[in-house]
């Protein structure tokens, strides 16, 4: 592998201009690959139109991408002279990124391929706080091994492994600074995984889960291709991930999208952070369950499975239970009030609701939209839609895989030609 | 002029990769020009190191930039072999951008040159609301004529004209959608100025004043070169401009940085927008004056000059007046509370305080920093500093000039070689 590190998420300053001929070739290979991701399968003539490259150059680039197993020829289509040609498409299952996820009560791995398919996904229940940092990393490494073995089984090439953690993450150094709900502090996740997997650290990365979810939505979700989108996690904590101008908003030191503690009411409900009226106290999962159920209600019983409890809430809403409907209306309004702050600052095309916001979205969207429409200053909400994620609980772990794949979209020449197999991480390294 | 429009502020998706040889040459000319802006005068060998281009290419690029009057050779310095060489520097006063500004009680023009110098600045008092839209545009066009004449006097080339307005601006179409404090609605500013000046509309632009101020701070202010910064206007309204990853955060439709109406207190002071507790009601100019002075106090007398009234407030603070100091402490805290929301979302290197926040910054920064430090989740405020703008009331109008210059930094070949004078807008067009 070359010196470019997979730890770096695609940030806006990544788009270095090519400065010489080999750089120009690399940039043009990337241009064709991104055009296929954005616009789907196209003939070589169509790619030439999309990219502005001439036909001879386009054909030569497609041939190189084919040799590197990044694209393949698909269905035959007649060209403008009626002679048959073939559509060029991203090759499934050949080049893959691996995502990992740590959450309070589960660990997960996902393998995604270049066209964005979820090739493999495994999720195991785990009490991560009780496990402790070391054993949690042991389990996570086992899941990574499972992903690597899966790609080996497909004779594929792995572009890297990126872990999603609900935490303040110092991605440049591969360290989780603070994950309040996991009890992790100053944990060198990249180093720990690299040691356990016997891989060089530069093939691994770690990022905030909301940021990676935003990337997954951009790459493959309901708002795919929206260059400006905001993803909101609906969990115990409320986090945000921002795509701006087609790139993850990274900020000065990688700590963007911390939206849970917006102080919206100085006399509001006390928050775990020690203050009152944070947005999380109004729209976090605990606020929902408190508003929906009394103290002895099954939905507030932490020993029961969360998805089961959400199903109960949903059932009550469908049955028209007044308390449930009132609670959802109130939470939807508060969601809209807080989101209006973010839409006024960021002017996204879409706010994508994840986690429980998506599960119960049917009842949340209308009151949220009413607040957004009233509070966003730009005409017609600045064109902003409120949409429900359909990636469910796989958004963050998929995002890890997409983050690992971004390097290939930036520089397709990282992938060795098909006649030198086993040069990828997880293969070449063992 | 070519088809690229000066209306477009530098947005992140502007950085098209070059796809062919002429494109590569253009991109490399831009690379050298930007390196000189970012790092100051350098020898050709130094530029070669900064850009990664080889020395022969660098010399050839410098020669072309010199011919286009974008750079000049400055002081002689000994090279590594002890032979004298010359520093290459951006040429002052040759290629200029013109900024215009409309505000409640004044109109202004600024001419800025490639190195960022304010070459000319004129500000005239005007009751813009009383003037009405048409006569305000008449006056603005006269100021633009003054700027054009000034550049002609320097035998310079104008890259474009961009107006700053405290408004929701549809920049793509050159229309001010709504400027509450000016009473403007749906005003086609670009078309109006183009007609009055006899210039093609694609040489003119209009943008929100806070966005342009952020650009000015990035290009030439106290936080110059901070790729991630947030500018806050301290006026009757409070606006924000965001630079992220070295580019203006543009959003989906250009309506970013609307921070004045963040709803921070549901039982707070009534706001002009019809709601309560907006950030503006806590930290806007009216809040300051209300907190500092009683109803019969000279500082709340709207018939007196604003800068004079701020000088009175400053004098009282310097004299240790308890009411004034308490008011400033309270406003500083509220400034920090609101700014913490934005810092948590955007993770900037610096928050730059403009307008009256800068004038009275001495008393605002400490309480604001205390709130920021307590509320920003990233370690050490994510590295964020709170700094006072030193551009005073020229930030927005300078920003207009810088916005107009950005096209040249993107594509230096827009500027004709020195032997074909008069090809620039405002010259070639008459």
PDB file of N, CA, C and O in Angstrom, chain B residues 111-166:
ATOM      1  N   UNK B 111     -12.186  48.426  -3.495  1.00  0.00           N
ATOM      2  CA  UNK B 111     -11.387  47.777  -4.532  1.00  0.00           C
ATOM      3  C   UNK B 111     -10.279  47.023  -3.814  1.00  0.00           C
ATOM      4  O   UNK B 111      -9.546  47.610  -3.008  1.00  0.00           O
ATOM      5  N   UNK B 112     -10.192  45.716  -4.049  1.00  0.00           N
ATOM      6  CA  UNK B 112      -9.098  44.940  -3.456  1.00  0.00           C
ATOM      7  C   UNK B 112      -8.268  44.339  -4.580  1.00  0.00           C
ATOM      8  O   UNK B 112      -8.778  44.061  -5.665  1.00  0.00           O
ATOM      9  N   UNK B 113      -6.975  44.175  -4.301  1.00  0.00           N
ATOM     10  CA  UNK B 113      -6.122  43.599  -5.337  1.00  0.00           C
ATOM     11  C   UNK B 113      -5.736  42.167  -4.982  1.00  0.00           C
ATOM     12  O   UNK B 113      -6.123  41.642  -3.932  1.00  0.00           O
ATOM     13  N   UNK B 114      -4.985  41.546  -5.864  1.00  0.00           N
ATOM     14  CA  UNK B 114      -4.667  40.136  -5.727  1.00  0.00           C
ATOM     15  C   UNK B 114      -3.966  39.805  -4.403  1.00  0.00           C
ATOM     16  O   UNK B 114      -4.300  38.790  -3.763  1.00  0.00           O
ATOM     17  N   UNK B 115      -3.001  40.631  -3.946  1.00  0.00           N
ATOM     18  CA  UNK B 115      -2.381  40.316  -2.655  1.00  0.00           C
ATOM     19  C   UNK B 115      -3.311  40.580  -1.471  1.00  0.00           C
ATOM     20  O   UNK B 115      -2.940  40.325  -0.325  1.00  0.00           O
ATOM     21  N   UNK B 116      -4.519  41.116  -1.719  1.00  0.00           N
ATOM     22  CA  UNK B 116      -5.479  41.310  -0.640  1.00  0.00           C
ATOM     23  C   UNK B 116      -5.534  42.732  -0.107  1.00  0.00           C
ATOM     24  O   UNK B 116      -6.264  43.015   0.839  1.00  0.00           O
ATOM     25  N   UNK B 117      -4.763  43.640  -0.706  1.00  0.00           N
ATOM     26  CA  UNK B 117      -4.773  45.026  -0.229  1.00  0.00           C
ATOM     27  C   UNK B 117      -6.091  45.725  -0.553  1.00  0.00           C
ATOM     28  O   UNK B 117      -6.685  45.494  -1.612  1.00  0.00           O
ATOM     29  N   UNK B 118      -6.505  46.581   0.368  1.00  0.00           N
ATOM     30  CA  UNK B 118      -7.646  47.455   0.118  1.00  0.00           C
ATOM     31  C   UNK B 118      -7.105  48.663  -0.648  1.00  0.00           C
ATOM     32  O   UNK B 118      -6.486  49.553  -0.081  1.00  0.00           O
ATOM     33  N   UNK B 119      -7.338  48.678  -1.938  1.00  0.00           N
ATOM     34  CA  UNK B 119      -6.751  49.690  -2.821  1.00  0.00           C
ATOM     35  C   UNK B 119      -7.547  50.989  -2.757  1.00  0.00           C
ATOM     36  O   UNK B 119      -7.006  52.086  -2.863  1.00  0.00           O
ATOM     37  N   UNK B 120      -8.854  50.837  -2.592  1.00  0.00           N
ATOM     38  CA  UNK B 120      -9.731  52.013  -2.523  1.00  0.00           C
ATOM     39  C   UNK B 120     -10.976  51.632  -1.718  1.00  0.00           C
ATOM     40  O   UNK B 120     -11.456  50.499  -1.805  1.00  0.00           O
ATOM     41  N   UNK B 121     -11.473  52.588  -0.922  1.00  0.00           N
ATOM     42  CA  UNK B 121     -12.658  52.330  -0.129  1.00  0.00           C
ATOM     43  C   UNK B 121     -13.431  53.620   0.004  1.00  0.00           C
ATOM     44  O   UNK B 121     -12.862  54.652   0.332  1.00  0.00           O
ATOM     45  N   UNK B 122     -14.710  53.572  -0.322  1.00  0.00           N
ATOM     46  CA  UNK B 122     -15.532  54.771  -0.133  1.00  0.00           C
ATOM     47  C   UNK B 122     -16.852  54.341   0.489  1.00  0.00           C
ATOM     48  O   UNK B 122     -17.450  53.355   0.070  1.00  0.00           O
ATOM     49  N   UNK B 123     -17.266  55.107   1.489  1.00  0.00           N
ATOM     50  CA  UNK B 123     -18.501  54.771   2.191  1.00  0.00           C
ATOM     51  C   UNK B 123     -19.330  56.039   2.288  1.00  0.00           C
ATOM     52  O   UNK B 123     -18.816  57.087   2.659  1.00  0.00           O
ATOM     53  N   UNK B 124     -20.591  55.943   1.917  1.00  0.00           N
ATOM     54  CA  UNK B 124     -21.453  57.122   2.008  1.00  0.00           C
ATOM     55  C   UNK B 124     -22.646  56.820   2.908  1.00  0.00           C
ATOM     56  O   UNK B 124     -23.211  55.725   2.859  1.00  0.00           O
ATOM     57  N   UNK B 125     -22.985  57.794   3.754  1.00  0.00           N
ATOM     58  CA  UNK B 125     -24.166  57.644   4.610  1.00  0.00           C
ATOM     59  C   UNK B 125     -25.412  57.653   3.726  1.00  0.00           C
ATOM     60  O   UNK B 125     -25.487  58.415   2.757  1.00  0.00           O
ATOM     61  N   UNK B 126     -26.346  56.797   4.039  1.00  0.00           N
ATOM     62  CA  UNK B 126     -27.579  56.735   3.241  1.00  0.00           C
ATOM     63  C   UNK B 126     -28.661  56.068   4.066  1.00  0.00           C
ATOM     64  O   UNK B 126     -28.414  55.067   4.721  1.00  0.00           O
ATOM     65  N   UNK B 127     -29.859  56.644   4.027  1.00  0.00           N
ATOM     66  CA  UNK B 127     -31.001  56.001   4.673  1.00  0.00           C
ATOM     67  C   UNK B 127     -31.627  55.090   3.620  1.00  0.00           C
ATOM     68  O   UNK B 127     -32.490  55.498   2.851  1.00  0.00           O
ATOM     69  N   UNK B 128     -31.161  53.856   3.595  1.00  0.00           N
ATOM     70  CA  UNK B 128     -31.484  52.977   2.474  1.00  0.00           C
ATOM     71  C   UNK B 128     -32.977  52.660   2.418  1.00  0.00           C
ATOM     72  O   UNK B 128     -33.565  52.577   1.335  1.00  0.00           O
ATOM     73  N   UNK B 129     -33.607  52.517   3.571  1.00  0.00           N
ATOM     74  CA  UNK B 129     -35.043  52.237   3.587  1.00  0.00           C
ATOM     75  C   UNK B 129     -35.808  53.401   2.949  1.00  0.00           C
ATOM     76  O   UNK B 129     -36.672  53.198   2.099  1.00  0.00           O
ATOM     77  N   UNK B 130     -35.434  54.632   3.351  1.00  0.00           N
ATOM     78  CA  UNK B 130     -36.120  55.807   2.829  1.00  0.00           C
ATOM     79  C   UNK B 130     -35.854  55.992   1.335  1.00  0.00           C
ATOM     80  O   UNK B 130     -36.731  56.435   0.585  1.00  0.00           O
ATOM     81  N   UNK B 131     -34.642  55.651   0.890  1.00  0.00           N
ATOM     82  CA  UNK B 131     -34.304  55.793  -0.531  1.00  0.00           C
ATOM     83  C   UNK B 131     -35.217  54.950  -1.410  1.00  0.00           C
ATOM     84  O   UNK B 131     -35.592  55.356  -2.509  1.00  0.00           O
ATOM     85  N   UNK B 132     -35.547  53.779  -0.919  1.00  0.00           N
ATOM     86  CA  UNK B 132     -36.297  52.844  -1.766  1.00  0.00           C
ATOM     87  C   UNK B 132     -35.331  52.061  -2.641  1.00  0.00           C
ATOM     88  O   UNK B 132     -34.171  52.458  -2.826  1.00  0.00           O
ATOM     89  N   UNK B 133     -35.845  50.975  -3.186  1.00  0.00           N
ATOM     90  CA  UNK B 133     -34.970  50.032  -3.895  1.00  0.00           C
ATOM     91  C   UNK B 133     -34.284  50.663  -5.105  1.00  0.00           C
ATOM     92  O   UNK B 133     -33.080  50.532  -5.294  1.00  0.00           O
ATOM     93  N   UNK B 134     -35.043  51.399  -5.920  1.00  0.00           N
ATOM     94  CA  UNK B 134     -34.497  51.916  -7.173  1.00  0.00           C
ATOM     95  C   UNK B 134     -33.383  52.926  -6.945  1.00  0.00           C
ATOM     96  O   UNK B 134     -32.314  52.840  -7.544  1.00  0.00           O
ATOM     97  N   UNK B 135     -33.670  53.891  -6.061  1.00  0.00           N
ATOM     98  CA  UNK B 135     -32.657  54.927  -5.854  1.00  0.00           C
ATOM     99  C   UNK B 135     -31.447  54.367  -5.110  1.00  0.00           C
ATOM    100  O   UNK B 135     -30.320  54.809  -5.311  1.00  0.00           O
ATOM    101  N   UNK B 136     -31.671  53.366  -4.264  1.00  0.00           N
ATOM    102  CA  UNK B 136     -30.525  52.734  -3.600  1.00  0.00           C
ATOM    103  C   UNK B 136     -29.612  52.076  -4.641  1.00  0.00           C
ATOM    104  O   UNK B 136     -28.377  52.193  -4.568  1.00  0.00           O
ATOM    105  N   UNK B 137     -30.226  51.417  -5.614  1.00  0.00           N
ATOM    106  CA  UNK B 137     -29.400  50.800  -6.666  1.00  0.00           C
ATOM    107  C   UNK B 137     -28.707  51.863  -7.524  1.00  0.00           C
ATOM    108  O   UNK B 137     -27.574  51.660  -7.972  1.00  0.00           O
ATOM    109  N   UNK B 138     -29.374  53.013  -7.740  1.00  0.00           N
ATOM    110  CA  UNK B 138     -28.718  54.123  -8.460  1.00  0.00           C
ATOM    111  C   UNK B 138     -27.419  54.515  -7.759  1.00  0.00           C
ATOM    112  O   UNK B 138     -26.351  54.633  -8.366  1.00  0.00           O
ATOM    113  N   UNK B 139     -27.539  54.730  -6.449  1.00  0.00           N
ATOM    114  CA  UNK B 139     -26.365  55.162  -5.673  1.00  0.00           C
ATOM    115  C   UNK B 139     -25.272  54.101  -5.681  1.00  0.00           C
ATOM    116  O   UNK B 139     -24.081  54.391  -5.759  1.00  0.00           O
ATOM    117  N   UNK B 140     -25.719  52.830  -5.576  1.00  0.00           N
ATOM    118  CA  UNK B 140     -24.756  51.738  -5.557  1.00  0.00           C
ATOM    119  C   UNK B 140     -23.995  51.670  -6.879  1.00  0.00           C
ATOM    120  O   UNK B 140     -22.776  51.458  -6.921  1.00  0.00           O
ATOM    121  N   UNK B 141     -24.728  51.889  -7.972  1.00  0.00           N
ATOM    122  CA  UNK B 141     -24.097  51.879  -9.293  1.00  0.00           C
ATOM    123  C   UNK B 141     -23.079  53.022  -9.404  1.00  0.00           C
ATOM    124  O   UNK B 141     -22.005  52.862 -10.006  1.00  0.00           O
ATOM    125  N   UNK B 142     -23.414  54.182  -8.811  1.00  0.00           N
ATOM    126  CA  UNK B 142     -22.450  55.298  -8.834  1.00  0.00           C
ATOM    127  C   UNK B 142     -21.171  54.917  -8.101  1.00  0.00           C
ATOM    128  O   UNK B 142     -20.063  55.232  -8.537  1.00  0.00           O
ATOM    129  N   UNK B 143     -21.329  54.215  -6.972  1.00  0.00           N
ATOM    130  CA  UNK B 143     -20.137  53.771  -6.244  1.00  0.00           C
ATOM    131  C   UNK B 143     -19.337  52.765  -7.074  1.00  0.00           C
ATOM    132  O   UNK B 143     -18.104  52.778  -7.066  1.00  0.00           O
ATOM    133  N   UNK B 144     -20.041  51.885  -7.778  1.00  0.00           N
ATOM    134  CA  UNK B 144     -19.344  50.920  -8.636  1.00  0.00           C
ATOM    135  C   UNK B 144     -18.556  51.647  -9.715  1.00  0.00           C
ATOM    136  O   UNK B 144     -17.403  51.304 -10.012  1.00  0.00           O
ATOM    137  N   UNK B 145     -19.171  52.699 -10.304  1.00  0.00           N
ATOM    138  CA  UNK B 145     -18.472  53.509 -11.310  1.00  0.00           C
ATOM    139  C   UNK B 145     -17.203  54.106 -10.728  1.00  0.00           C
ATOM    140  O   UNK B 145     -16.154  54.131 -11.369  1.00  0.00           O
ATOM    141  N   UNK B 146     -17.304  54.564  -9.494  1.00  0.00           N
ATOM    142  CA  UNK B 146     -16.128  55.120  -8.830  1.00  0.00           C
ATOM    143  C   UNK B 146     -15.031  54.059  -8.733  1.00  0.00           C
ATOM    144  O   UNK B 146     -13.860  54.313  -9.008  1.00  0.00           O
ATOM    145  N   UNK B 147     -15.394  52.843  -8.345  1.00  0.00           N
ATOM    146  CA  UNK B 147     -14.410  51.766  -8.246  1.00  0.00           C
ATOM    147  C   UNK B 147     -13.792  51.431  -9.596  1.00  0.00           C
ATOM    148  O   UNK B 147     -12.576  51.273  -9.715  1.00  0.00           O
ATOM    149  N   UNK B 148     -14.654  51.343 -10.626  1.00  0.00           N
ATOM    150  CA  UNK B 148     -14.145  51.033 -11.971  1.00  0.00           C
ATOM    151  C   UNK B 148     -13.168  52.109 -12.449  1.00  0.00           C
ATOM    152  O   UNK B 148     -12.116  51.809 -13.005  1.00  0.00           O
ATOM    153  N   UNK B 149     -13.544  53.372 -12.204  1.00  0.00           N
ATOM    154  CA  UNK B 149     -12.669  54.485 -12.630  1.00  0.00           C
ATOM    155  C   UNK B 149     -11.334  54.403 -11.889  1.00  0.00           C
ATOM    156  O   UNK B 149     -10.270  54.662 -12.468  1.00  0.00           O
ATOM    157  N   UNK B 150     -11.394  54.033 -10.622  1.00  0.00           N
ATOM    158  CA  UNK B 150     -10.166  53.930  -9.837  1.00  0.00           C
ATOM    159  C   UNK B 150      -9.231  52.874 -10.434  1.00  0.00           C
ATOM    160  O   UNK B 150      -8.025  53.098 -10.568  1.00  0.00           O
ATOM    161  N   UNK B 151      -9.792  51.726 -10.798  1.00  0.00           N
ATOM    162  CA  UNK B 151      -8.952  50.667 -11.372  1.00  0.00           C
ATOM    163  C   UNK B 151      -8.415  51.088 -12.734  1.00  0.00           C
ATOM    164  O   UNK B 151      -7.263  50.829 -13.076  1.00  0.00           O
ATOM    165  N   UNK B 152      -9.261  51.778 -13.526  1.00  0.00           N
ATOM    166  CA  UNK B 152      -8.784  52.304 -14.816  1.00  0.00           C
ATOM    167  C   UNK B 152      -7.596  53.221 -14.604  1.00  0.00           C
ATOM    168  O   UNK B 152      -6.618  53.164 -15.341  1.00  0.00           O
ATOM    169  N   UNK B 153      -7.675  54.049 -13.573  1.00  0.00           N
ATOM    170  CA  UNK B 153      -6.583  54.967 -13.261  1.00  0.00           C
ATOM    171  C   UNK B 153      -5.274  54.243 -12.951  1.00  0.00           C
ATOM    172  O   UNK B 153      -4.184  54.778 -13.156  1.00  0.00           O
ATOM    173  N   UNK B 154      -5.393  53.022 -12.468  1.00  0.00           N
ATOM    174  CA  UNK B 154      -4.202  52.220 -12.165  1.00  0.00           C
ATOM    175  C   UNK B 154      -3.813  51.344 -13.345  1.00  0.00           C
ATOM    176  O   UNK B 154      -2.900  50.522 -13.233  1.00  0.00           O
ATOM    177  N   UNK B 155      -4.516  51.486 -14.473  1.00  0.00           N
ATOM    178  CA  UNK B 155      -4.317  50.606 -15.626  1.00  0.00           C
ATOM    179  C   UNK B 155      -4.491  49.144 -15.227  1.00  0.00           C
ATOM    180  O   UNK B 155      -3.789  48.260 -15.710  1.00  0.00           O
ATOM    181  N   UNK B 156      -5.440  48.900 -14.333  1.00  0.00           N
ATOM    182  CA  UNK B 156      -5.648  47.540 -13.840  1.00  0.00           C
ATOM    183  C   UNK B 156      -6.751  46.813 -14.598  1.00  0.00           C
ATOM    184  O   UNK B 156      -7.396  47.370 -15.493  1.00  0.00           O
ATOM    185  N   UNK B 157      -6.976  45.572 -14.219  1.00  0.00           N
ATOM    186  CA  UNK B 157      -7.996  44.713 -14.846  1.00  0.00           C
ATOM    187  C   UNK B 157      -8.965  44.275 -13.758  1.00  0.00           C
ATOM    188  O   UNK B 157      -8.551  43.814 -12.696  1.00  0.00           O
ATOM    189  N   UNK B 158     -10.256  44.440 -13.998  1.00  0.00           N
ATOM    190  CA  UNK B 158     -11.262  44.123 -12.986  1.00  0.00           C
ATOM    191  C   UNK B 158     -11.808  42.717 -13.210  1.00  0.00           C
ATOM    192  O   UNK B 158     -12.262  42.391 -14.308  1.00  0.00           O
ATOM    193  N   UNK B 159     -11.784  41.902 -12.160  1.00  0.00           N
ATOM    194  CA  UNK B 159     -12.231  40.509 -12.310  1.00  0.00           C
ATOM    195  C   UNK B 159     -13.738  40.363 -12.131  1.00  0.00           C
ATOM    196  O   UNK B 159     -14.293  39.320 -12.471  1.00  0.00           O
ATOM    197  N   UNK B 160     -14.392  41.385 -11.595  1.00  0.00           N
ATOM    198  CA  UNK B 160     -15.838  41.307 -11.391  1.00  0.00           C
ATOM    199  C   UNK B 160     -16.270  42.237 -10.270  1.00  0.00           C
ATOM    200  O   UNK B 160     -15.441  42.882  -9.619  1.00  0.00           O
ATOM    201  N   UNK B 161     -17.573  42.319 -10.072  1.00  0.00           N
ATOM    202  CA  UNK B 161     -18.157  43.194  -9.051  1.00  0.00           C
ATOM    203  C   UNK B 161     -19.166  42.373  -8.247  1.00  0.00           C
ATOM    204  O   UNK B 161     -20.070  41.771  -8.833  1.00  0.00           O
ATOM    205  N   UNK B 162     -19.005  42.340  -6.925  1.00  0.00           N
ATOM    206  CA  UNK B 162     -19.929  41.560  -6.099  1.00  0.00           C
ATOM    207  C   UNK B 162     -20.466  42.424  -4.962  1.00  0.00           C
ATOM    208  O   UNK B 162     -19.699  43.061  -4.242  1.00  0.00           O
ATOM    209  N   UNK B 163     -21.779  42.425  -4.802  1.00  0.00           N
ATOM    210  CA  UNK B 163     -22.421  43.245  -3.772  1.00  0.00           C
ATOM    211  C   UNK B 163     -22.775  42.401  -2.548  1.00  0.00           C
ATOM    212  O   UNK B 163     -23.221  41.256  -2.677  1.00  0.00           O
ATOM    213  N   UNK B 164     -22.575  42.985  -1.363  1.00  0.00           N
ATOM    214  CA  UNK B 164     -22.926  42.355  -0.092  1.00  0.00           C
ATOM    215  C   UNK B 164     -24.202  42.987   0.434  1.00  0.00           C
ATOM    216  O   UNK B 164     -24.301  44.207   0.525  1.00  0.00           O
ATOM    217  N   UNK B 165     -25.185  42.154   0.790  1.00  0.00           N
ATOM    218  CA  UNK B 165     -26.463  42.658   1.297  1.00  0.00           C
ATOM    219  C   UNK B 165     -26.859  41.850   2.533  1.00  0.00           C
ATOM    220  O   UNK B 165     -26.723  40.629   2.529  1.00  0.00           O
ATOM    221  N   UNK B 166     -27.332  42.511   3.589  1.00  0.00           N
ATOM    222  CA  UNK B 166     -27.786  41.773   4.771  1.00  0.00           C
ATOM    223  C   UNK B 166     -29.153  41.159   4.483  1.00  0.00           C
ATOM    224  O   UNK B 166     -30.176  41.749   4.819  1.00  0.00           O
TER     225      UNK B 166
END
